[in-house]
Amino acid sequence: ILSTHGLDIDDAVLDFVGVDREYEQALEPKDLDILNLSADTLFPKDMRDLSLVPILGIPSMYPGDPIHLIDDRPPSYLALLLRFITLSIKFSPITSTAWLALLSQKFRENTWFKWLSSCLAASGPAWIKWGQWAATREDMFPVTLCEQLQRLHNDAPAHSWKFTQKMLESSLGLPRGSILDVFESFDPSPVASGSIAQVHKAVLRGECRSDGVLVAVKVRHPRVAQLIDMDFRIMSGLASMAGMIPALSWLNIKESVDQFSHTMAAQAHLNVESHHLEVLNNNFRNWKQVKFPQPFYSSSSVIIETFERGTAVSRIIDTYDALAADISNEAGQVSVEEPDDNDERTLSEVQGRGYELIPIQLSKFIVTTGLSIYLKMLLTDNLMHADLHPGNIMLDILQSSPEKSLPSSGSNGQLSSSKALVPVGIDHKVTGSPSVCLVDAGMVAQLTNEESENFIGLLCSLGEGDGRFAAQCALRFSKDSTLTPEEQQAFSDDICLVFEERCQGYGTNVDVGNVLRGILGMIRKHRVRIDANYATLVVNALCIESLAGRVCPSYNVLDAAKPMLQSYRKIAYTKDGMPRKVSSKAVKRVMPIMNFKKARGDKAFFRKQYRIMKRNLLGKQ
């Protein structure tokens, strides 16, 4: 993909040929329309016509077949057979004790689920990713299994510098040993390594279009694409057999595996992630405080993109939590707001109270921006970043203090020279213009209008405390519902009971996560199918609420979203809860008004928080 950020057609073709003149070809995506984005708004037509056409007729200088194209070839039948045998051996502890797990709940929950998690972790990226995905599907799997699978992580051993060099030369069409003819500097040690690829820090040479730009170079691990391809072929076959079992047919496992395999296949081809970044950058082009890495070049195995400065929000929160614990331990106090010299709680009991030290301006920016990003993607873009946990949200903000330092890391884990983020006085001011950068866009959810309307309807039902309306929306979460009218009524009655216990509507401090988990529990109990995109929306909603809970517990995301959800409800639904046909243009026209109402509410809330905190601090003096 050849980025057109700030470039006209002549510049792109003549002056910015990948990263060097000795470059095989600059490719334009042929599938711009798959994300329902008008290609003309992102790429001029002349640029799109360059698709897969060598620029200036320059041949590849790399000797031999390109490595990344070899890695993308489909596996042989022999390779599939050997992989199946390997997986059979790795999963033998699970398959041989499945009968015992079926009979004994204690063995299943205390031992078998742990073994399953370990087997997935040892079986490669496809199985790890599937386990992480399954951990979010409380509508399909037991809660204890989901909790166990949440411990799976993406960390993977880094591959060698020699392989990185060969893959770059192959992808860029360079002669062997000529990497430093393209890059002014290149760190051979990766700053991060995941299950799909690893990331290096580099600087392009001055003769390139992007003079002196610090870039992140993501390089796919050896044989990852083939391994994922083989594993999902095997998964698909196993899912087909599972679908033949009557007791498991309602889970729709085959379709779920197919959906997930397409998503994972896209994640294994880095040019797809590059395309996602282009579209997301375009969608947020008018948001000065929100950005995504900007790709310069990509192939299926390499991305060269801007190296974004910032610190993961999860790391910032963890640092404040640790600092709060240190202060409480040193001062003999448990709470910054309500110190009690006689409080005998242990240090472990005061962990997680860093929100008491985070400056009001900082907590306001984090929670309001995170919620606004989620609502924009849902209400107007129909394109959702599939993993909005705090580790993928990078914060770039400057604060001055000589006392403490919090290292700042780039979007890919590399330390940068940002000033420290530290807790100081109530009147401490954040300097500069804060911004967030969302990374890891390999997985996105492309939503249909119907999917957006149904999920927004569910959120509206939470605000109104309307269990019946919530049940109606949840039953539309799958196009292939097999429930009878009696079963649908029983499901609706149980959802109403959940709402009576957990959700009374706006202004009652609704715990959104608790309500959504209750709904998922009823979905699993009544065997209601839901499509994969809805699971992504639920997970992201839980991530945003969890983020708010750790940064500012008194900030209720449902109440904060009230102006936007109520406005959307009036536009998109009738009084009796039936959806209207509303174009995205109609929603976009009223979006500025909805944003204004939300911003006004956020301002009033944090002004009140400021007064409370100041009163508490004055009371201690």
XYZ file of C-alpha atoms in Angstrom:
621
model
C 0.000 0.000 0.000
C 1.370 3.405 -0.918
C 0.227 6.005 1.577
C -1.091 9.262 0.134
C -1.006 11.267 3.345
C -0.288 14.826 2.236
C 0.973 13.763 -1.194
C -0.266 14.612 -4.657
C -0.207 12.088 -7.458
C 3.024 13.287 -9.048
C 4.888 13.267 -5.744
C 3.654 9.776 -4.926
C 4.721 8.289 -8.243
C 7.968 10.119 -8.921
C 9.456 10.963 -5.545
C 8.131 8.415 -3.103
C 8.619 5.005 -4.617
C 8.308 2.874 -1.489
C 11.456 3.774 0.386
C 14.069 3.741 -2.399
C 14.479 4.030 -6.157
C 15.636 0.428 -6.326
C 12.210 -0.853 -5.460
C 10.139 -3.474 -7.198
C 6.658 -1.993 -7.114
C 4.352 0.186 -5.057
C 1.018 -1.481 -4.581
C -2.388 0.044 -4.131
C -5.170 -1.935 -2.453
C -7.708 -3.305 -4.893
C -10.294 -3.849 -2.163
C -10.888 -0.294 -0.950
C -14.632 -0.762 -1.225
C -14.763 -3.701 1.193
C -14.939 -1.315 4.143
C -17.743 0.739 2.561
C -15.475 3.742 2.226
C -15.639 5.798 -0.919
C -12.246 5.202 -2.451
C -12.207 8.649 -4.013
C -12.118 10.235 -0.554
C -8.930 8.377 0.307
C -7.092 7.735 -2.958
C -7.360 9.656 -6.235
C -8.613 7.456 -9.067
C -5.247 7.695 -10.848
C -3.584 6.229 -7.752
C -6.008 3.311 -7.614
C -5.345 2.543 -11.246
C -1.739 1.825 -10.283
C -2.880 -1.363 -8.560
C -0.298 -4.119 -8.934
C 1.474 -2.253 -11.740
C 5.271 -1.847 -11.427
C 6.235 1.813 -11.061
C 8.803 3.069 -13.574
C 9.416 -0.562 -14.583
C 12.100 -1.040 -11.933
C 12.701 -4.780 -11.376
C 13.345 -6.391 -8.020
C 17.030 -6.497 -7.088
C 16.529 -9.347 -4.616
C 18.067 -12.618 -5.867
C 15.719 -15.583 -5.911
C 12.015 -15.925 -5.118
C 10.582 -13.354 -2.675
C 10.450 -14.938 0.796
C 7.102 -13.395 1.760
C 5.404 -14.822 -1.342
C 6.762 -18.289 -0.575
C 5.398 -18.014 2.969
C 1.960 -17.072 1.616
C 1.584 -20.219 -0.491
C -1.089 -22.738 0.593
C 0.220 -25.776 2.501
C 0.655 -29.194 0.921
C -1.414 -32.205 1.978
C 1.679 -33.737 3.577
C 2.289 -30.594 5.620
C -1.361 -30.654 6.750
C -1.064 -34.288 7.801
C 2.127 -33.680 9.782
C 0.572 -30.639 11.451
C -2.518 -32.656 12.388
C -0.340 -35.350 13.974
C 1.624 -32.724 15.910
C -1.544 -31.094 17.222
C -3.021 -34.486 18.131
C -0.011 -35.157 20.344
C -0.145 -31.706 21.946
C -3.864 -31.966 22.700
C -3.733 -35.621 23.844
C -4.062 -34.693 27.560
C -7.313 -32.900 26.671
C -8.824 -35.497 24.371
C -7.920 -38.434 26.619
C -9.582 -36.883 29.699
C -12.586 -35.269 28.009
C -14.883 -38.028 29.312
C -13.799 -37.293 32.889
C -14.283 -33.558 32.399
C -17.794 -34.268 31.136
C -18.640 -36.286 34.247
C -16.875 -34.267 36.949
C -17.492 -30.525 37.280
C -14.723 -30.197 39.881
C -12.121 -31.805 37.596
C -13.395 -29.806 34.624
C -13.184 -26.407 36.319
C -10.103 -26.923 38.491
C -7.894 -28.980 36.171
C -9.182 -29.625 32.666
C -9.725 -25.977 31.757
C -6.153 -25.184 32.859
C -4.824 -28.011 30.704
C -6.831 -26.722 27.742
C -5.377 -23.239 28.193
C -1.841 -24.669 28.351
C -2.378 -26.764 25.216
C -3.650 -23.725 23.305
C -0.662 -21.665 24.457
C 1.744 -24.325 23.159
C 0.068 -24.827 19.775
C 0.848 -21.624 17.899
C -0.646 -18.195 17.157
C -3.922 -19.394 15.625
C -4.825 -21.390 18.735
C -3.711 -18.617 21.084
C -5.818 -16.092 19.209
C -8.763 -18.475 19.170
C -8.411 -18.947 22.927
C -8.361 -15.183 23.459
C -11.425 -14.841 21.261
C -13.205 -17.667 23.114
C -12.421 -15.877 26.407
C -14.705 -13.051 25.270
C -17.591 -15.363 24.349
C -19.391 -15.861 27.640
C -22.497 -16.362 25.529
C -20.992 -19.626 24.225
C -18.616 -20.979 26.878
C -18.695 -21.380 30.687
C -17.529 -18.368 32.676
C -14.820 -20.399 34.430
C -13.352 -21.418 31.060
C -13.435 -17.823 29.820
C -11.623 -16.654 32.943
C -8.938 -19.281 32.411
C -8.479 -18.399 28.743
C -8.084 -14.705 29.577
C -4.602 -15.574 30.862
C -3.387 -16.391 27.369
C -1.014 -13.731 26.055
C 0.498 -12.751 22.740
C 4.151 -12.609 23.751
C 6.389 -14.742 21.567
C 10.135 -15.275 21.127
C 11.714 -12.894 18.654
C 13.093 -14.263 15.411
C 16.675 -13.557 14.371
C 18.019 -10.342 12.887
C 19.217 -12.371 9.900
C 15.643 -13.352 9.049
C 14.404 -9.778 9.524
C 17.062 -8.523 7.117
C 16.249 -11.143 4.476
C 12.496 -10.484 4.754
C 12.977 -6.720 4.363
C 15.260 -7.126 1.367
C 12.834 -9.567 -0.248
C 9.758 -7.429 0.384
C 11.383 -4.165 -0.740
C 13.146 -5.755 -3.715
C 16.618 -4.780 -2.485
C 19.987 -6.454 -3.114
C 21.293 -8.486 -0.232
C 23.157 -6.530 2.416
C 21.714 -3.161 1.329
C 19.361 -2.395 4.227
C 21.509 0.510 5.384
C 21.273 2.024 1.916
C 17.577 2.578 2.714
C 17.631 3.186 6.453
C 19.861 5.711 8.154
C 19.762 3.542 11.256
C 18.054 0.274 12.131
C 17.912 -1.326 15.575
C 18.480 -5.085 15.072
C 16.896 -5.842 18.455
C 13.086 -5.751 18.344
C 11.295 -3.409 20.728
C 8.363 -5.847 20.922
C 7.481 -9.312 19.693
C 3.966 -10.729 19.397
C 2.502 -13.963 18.105
C 2.315 -12.681 14.507
C 5.227 -10.277 14.079
C 7.931 -8.278 15.814
C 8.662 -4.568 15.670
C 11.948 -2.749 15.078
C 12.793 0.923 15.381
C 14.476 2.585 12.392
C 15.098 5.905 10.645
C 14.702 6.316 6.892
C 17.586 7.849 4.943
C 17.461 11.510 3.975
C 16.999 10.926 0.252
C 13.643 9.290 0.945
C 10.502 11.362 0.788
C 10.084 11.229 4.582
C 13.386 12.788 5.549
C 14.567 11.760 8.974
C 11.280 10.189 9.993
C 11.476 7.751 12.858
C 9.574 4.656 11.770
C 8.383 1.389 13.207
C 9.131 -1.614 11.012
C 6.888 -4.613 11.691
C 8.168 -7.908 10.290
C 6.158 -11.122 10.295
C 7.625 -14.186 11.979
C 8.812 -17.111 9.799
C 6.106 -19.461 8.510
C 3.365 -17.759 10.555
C 1.020 -17.346 7.579
C 1.367 -21.004 6.591
C 0.956 -22.173 10.164
C -2.240 -20.152 10.619
C -3.557 -21.383 7.278
C -2.966 -25.034 8.240
C -4.425 -24.647 11.726
C -7.627 -23.059 10.512
C -8.105 -25.698 7.846
C -7.893 -28.243 10.663
C -10.156 -26.139 12.932
C -12.743 -25.869 10.177
C -12.843 -29.628 9.756
C -13.220 -30.199 13.497
C -15.927 -27.521 13.693
C -17.860 -29.221 10.897
C -17.815 -32.485 12.861
C -18.875 -30.676 16.056
C -21.785 -29.122 14.172
C -23.123 -32.594 13.437
C -23.614 -33.236 17.165
C -27.207 -32.166 17.986
C -26.301 -30.867 21.450
C -23.705 -28.494 19.940
C -25.543 -27.415 16.788
C -27.009 -24.273 18.404
C -23.483 -22.904 18.972
C -23.028 -22.465 15.227
C -19.364 -23.402 15.698
C -18.586 -23.843 12.004
C -19.718 -20.335 11.102
C -17.932 -18.853 14.115
C -14.657 -20.580 13.209
C -15.022 -19.450 9.591
C -15.557 -15.838 10.675
C -12.615 -15.968 13.044
C -10.364 -17.676 10.490
C -10.983 -14.878 7.983
C -10.118 -12.334 10.675
C -6.947 -14.166 11.639
C -5.905 -14.651 8.014
C -6.218 -10.900 7.573
C -4.127 -10.308 10.694
C -1.389 -12.575 9.352
C -1.151 -10.429 6.198
C 0.228 -7.098 7.325
C -0.914 -5.219 4.223
C -4.483 -5.715 5.489
C -3.569 -4.030 8.770
C -2.040 -1.219 6.742
C -5.316 -0.830 4.884
C -7.219 -0.693 8.189
C -4.877 2.073 9.371
C -5.540 4.096 6.216
C -9.302 3.854 6.700
C -9.179 4.610 10.428
C -6.918 7.607 9.811
C -9.420 8.823 7.248
C -12.366 8.344 9.613
C -10.644 10.354 12.361
C -8.993 12.922 10.088
C -10.854 15.790 11.811
C -10.036 14.639 15.347
C -6.829 16.409 16.290
C -6.458 14.519 19.567
C -6.923 11.029 18.090
C -4.590 9.354 15.627
C -3.365 6.029 14.326
C 0.068 5.076 12.949
C 0.411 6.172 9.331
C 1.760 3.470 7.009
C 4.391 4.341 4.393
C 4.751 0.907 2.854
C 3.383 -2.580 3.370
C 3.457 -6.059 1.944
C 1.970 -9.227 3.378
C 4.991 -9.587 5.667
C 6.226 -6.031 6.351
C 4.777 -2.700 7.440
C 6.775 0.507 7.632
C 4.780 3.072 9.587
C 5.257 6.144 11.734
C 6.702 5.442 15.159
C 4.178 7.027 17.494
C 5.334 8.456 20.777
C 3.339 7.702 23.871
C 2.798 5.490 26.883
C 0.218 2.715 27.065
C -2.686 3.827 29.243
C -2.531 0.478 31.058
C 1.055 1.243 32.065
C 0.127 4.723 33.263
C -2.677 3.337 35.424
C -0.446 0.590 36.843
C 2.211 3.170 37.719
C -0.288 5.361 39.564
C -1.665 2.317 41.396
C 1.833 1.354 42.544
C 2.536 4.952 43.540
C -0.666 5.101 45.594
C 0.335 1.911 47.386
C 3.812 3.313 48.104
C 2.392 6.558 49.491
C -0.109 4.700 51.665
C 2.603 2.388 52.950
C 5.079 5.173 53.729
C 2.545 7.502 55.342
C 0.671 4.796 57.221
C -2.493 5.758 55.387
C -4.787 3.740 53.192
C -6.674 6.435 51.337
C -5.404 9.723 49.938
C -8.852 11.246 50.245
C -9.766 9.820 53.661
C -6.615 9.056 55.670
C -7.125 7.006 58.781
C -4.177 6.466 61.121
C -5.964 3.556 62.763
C -6.689 1.705 59.528
C -4.934 -1.668 59.655
C -5.592 -2.874 56.105
C -2.631 -4.453 54.368
C -0.767 -2.983 51.438
C -2.370 -5.474 49.023
C -5.802 -4.146 50.026
C -4.982 -0.612 48.894
C -3.669 -1.573 45.473
C -5.615 -0.107 42.577
C -6.299 3.321 44.115
C -4.082 5.279 41.772
C -7.154 7.155 40.511
C -6.897 9.252 43.702
C -3.571 10.630 42.455
C -4.300 11.140 38.770
C -4.766 14.847 37.959
C -8.357 15.739 37.094
C -7.374 16.997 33.643
C -5.652 13.726 32.833
C -8.437 11.436 34.041
C -10.985 13.569 32.186
C -9.059 13.314 28.932
C -8.576 9.545 29.166
C -12.138 8.526 29.981
C -13.991 11.048 27.827
C -11.791 10.479 24.794
C -11.975 6.691 25.114
C -15.767 6.740 25.314
C -16.072 9.237 22.447
C -13.873 7.078 20.178
C -16.031 4.027 20.887
C -19.293 5.887 20.259
C -18.030 7.456 17.028
C -16.957 4.077 15.634
C -20.321 2.618 16.601
C -22.682 5.466 15.678
C -21.219 6.798 12.443
C -18.266 4.767 11.127
C -19.603 1.190 11.239
C -15.956 0.206 11.606
C -14.796 -0.858 15.057
C -11.227 -1.386 16.216
C -11.584 -4.916 17.581
C -9.332 -4.582 20.628
C -9.766 -1.341 22.591
C -8.096 -2.474 25.796
C -5.857 0.123 27.552
C -2.680 -1.566 26.307
C -3.572 -0.549 22.741
C -4.325 3.082 23.651
C -1.159 5.186 23.734
C -1.219 8.517 25.557
C 1.129 11.333 24.540
C 1.049 14.129 27.077
C 3.630 16.384 28.713
C 3.825 17.183 32.389
C 6.725 18.743 34.230
C 7.971 17.516 37.587
C 11.460 16.882 38.944
C 10.286 14.384 41.557
C 9.281 11.203 39.755
C 9.592 9.853 36.254
C 7.416 7.526 34.289
C 9.171 6.238 31.173
C 7.226 6.794 28.020
C 7.133 4.209 25.308
C 6.445 4.365 21.636
C 3.489 2.624 20.084
C 5.536 -0.524 19.845
C 7.122 -0.488 23.261
C 10.295 1.561 22.599
C 11.199 4.130 25.240
C 11.036 7.755 24.145
C 11.969 11.055 25.727
C 8.531 12.303 26.794
C 8.483 14.053 30.137
C 7.075 12.289 33.162
C 3.455 11.721 34.065
C 3.301 12.203 37.812
C 0.689 12.953 40.490
C 1.086 16.398 41.993
C -1.246 18.990 43.457
C -4.896 19.536 42.685
C -4.068 22.619 40.624
C -1.410 20.858 38.565
C -1.835 21.735 34.900
C -1.228 19.447 31.971
C 1.007 21.210 29.482
C 0.884 20.806 25.749
C -1.930 19.296 23.732
C -2.671 15.714 24.827
C -3.428 13.077 22.234
C -4.073 9.364 22.006
C -2.903 6.926 19.380
C -4.630 3.587 18.852
C -2.342 0.770 17.737
C -2.678 -2.877 16.701
C -5.332 -2.449 14.008
C -4.881 -5.934 12.564
C -8.380 -6.906 13.678
C -11.393 -4.702 12.999
C -15.130 -5.361 12.928
C -16.913 -4.105 9.823
C -20.471 -3.503 11.001
C -23.617 -3.454 8.938
C -26.221 -0.764 9.618
C -28.439 -3.420 11.165
C -25.699 -4.576 13.553
C -25.001 -1.004 14.672
C -28.693 -0.276 15.194
C -29.284 -3.457 17.204
C -26.346 -2.906 19.542
C -27.061 0.793 20.035
C -30.639 -0.253 20.789
C -29.294 -2.580 23.493
C -27.285 0.267 25.044
C -30.360 2.498 24.917
C -32.350 -0.190 26.723
C -29.770 -0.142 29.527
C -30.229 3.606 29.862
C -34.001 3.254 30.021
C -33.961 0.166 32.247
C -36.126 -1.595 29.654
C -35.526 -5.356 29.774
C -38.125 -6.152 27.106
C -36.473 -3.845 24.601
C -33.064 -5.311 25.495
C -34.385 -8.825 24.803
C -35.762 -7.706 21.429
C -32.361 -6.299 20.453
C -30.479 -9.407 21.660
C -32.786 -11.711 19.688
C -31.822 -9.780 16.554
C -28.120 -10.469 17.225
C -28.286 -13.428 14.837
C -29.975 -13.675 11.457
C -30.517 -17.413 11.923
C -32.384 -17.620 15.215
C -33.871 -21.062 15.869
C -35.881 -20.216 19.022
C -39.610 -20.866 19.105
C -41.988 -18.072 20.241
C -42.270 -19.759 23.658
C -38.475 -19.891 24.011
C -38.179 -16.256 22.980
C -40.732 -15.303 25.635
C -38.843 -17.256 28.312
C -35.612 -15.502 27.265
C -37.327 -12.113 27.431
C -38.689 -12.865 30.923
C -35.223 -13.776 32.203
C -33.690 -10.629 30.714
C -36.328 -8.597 32.544
C -35.310 -10.297 35.800
C -31.675 -9.348 35.124
C -32.749 -5.725 34.637
C -34.823 -5.724 37.807
C -31.762 -6.800 39.777
C -29.003 -4.855 38.014
C -30.275 -2.048 35.783
C -32.653 0.768 36.708
C -31.604 3.167 33.937
C -29.846 6.508 33.652
C -28.860 8.222 36.893
C -28.814 5.033 38.981
C -25.083 4.289 38.577
C -25.667 1.250 36.373
C -22.740 -1.180 36.262
C -22.707 -1.723 32.491
C -20.285 -4.643 32.703
C -22.408 -6.430 35.280
C -25.545 -6.001 33.171
C -23.869 -7.127 29.936
C -22.461 -10.214 31.649
C -25.926 -11.006 32.949
C -27.330 -10.724 29.424
C -24.568 -12.979 28.070
C -25.389 -15.497 30.776
C -29.030 -15.574 29.662
C -27.936 -15.859 26.027
C -25.893 -18.938 26.916
C -28.672 -20.386 29.100
C -31.324 -20.062 26.375
C -28.935 -20.962 23.544
C -29.469 -17.721 21.670
C -27.037 -17.342 18.778
C -25.150 -14.092 18.383
C -22.885 -13.185 15.503
C -19.182 -12.492 16.028
C -19.355 -8.714 15.534
C -21.718 -8.352 18.480
C -19.213 -10.142 20.694
C -16.577 -7.594 19.605
C -18.899 -4.719 20.491
C -19.607 -6.203 23.924
C -15.906 -6.748 24.648
C -15.012 -3.185 23.661
C -17.849 -1.815 25.809
C -16.467 -3.800 28.755
C -12.955 -2.467 28.020
C -14.137 1.161 28.033
C -16.089 0.695 31.246
C -13.141 -1.032 32.914
C -10.870 1.823 31.808
C -13.219 4.392 33.347
C -13.437 2.342 36.543
C -9.671 2.393 37.015
C -9.151 6.053 36.074
C -12.264 7.701 37.530
C -14.653 5.251 39.276
C -17.359 7.871 39.763
C -17.593 8.448 35.992
C -20.468 6.307 34.719
C -20.057 5.601 31.017
C -23.784 4.988 30.487
C -24.779 8.317 32.023
C -22.017 10.058 30.056
C -23.311 8.550 26.805
C -26.919 9.513 27.598
C -27.112 12.593 25.295
C -25.830 10.611 22.312
C -27.874 7.464 22.962
C -31.107 9.381 23.531
C -30.616 11.411 20.361
C -29.905 8.261 18.360
C -32.934 6.501 19.848
C -35.222 9.314 18.681
C -33.764 9.168 15.169
C -33.452 5.423 14.642
C -36.349 3.880 16.608
C -40.095 4.318 16.881
C -41.764 4.767 20.272
C -42.582 1.059 20.444
C -38.924 0.099 19.860
C -39.067 -0.854 16.184
C -36.041 0.257 14.113
C -36.462 2.813 11.349
C -34.426 2.909 8.165
C -31.967 5.703 8.867
C -29.003 6.579 6.672
C -25.582 7.100 8.185
C -25.607 10.601 6.673
C -28.574 11.522 8.844
C -26.720 10.396 11.952
C -23.548 12.224 10.902
C -25.520 15.454 10.464
C -26.621 15.439 14.105
C -23.329 14.057 15.422
C -21.879 17.537 16.207
C -24.922 18.306 18.342
C -24.620 14.974 20.163
C -20.902 15.561 20.759
C -21.618 19.045 22.086
C -24.197 17.735 24.560
C -21.852 15.008 25.747
C -18.932 17.440 26.121
C -21.127 19.801 28.146
C -22.148 16.980 30.465
C -18.532 15.822 30.862
C -17.421 19.348 31.677
C -20.085 19.714 34.383
C -19.199 16.314 35.878
C -15.460 16.985 36.136
C -16.036 20.509 37.443
C -17.975 18.891 40.266
C -15.177 16.328 40.786
C -12.658 19.152 40.985
C -14.683 20.917 43.692
C -15.033 17.690 45.705
C -11.319 16.932 45.515
C -10.363 20.485 46.414
C -12.732 20.452 49.395
C -11.235 17.165 50.583
C -7.692 18.499 50.278
C -8.549 21.717 52.133
C -10.193 19.680 54.867
C -6.913 17.838 55.491
C -4.840 20.970 55.931
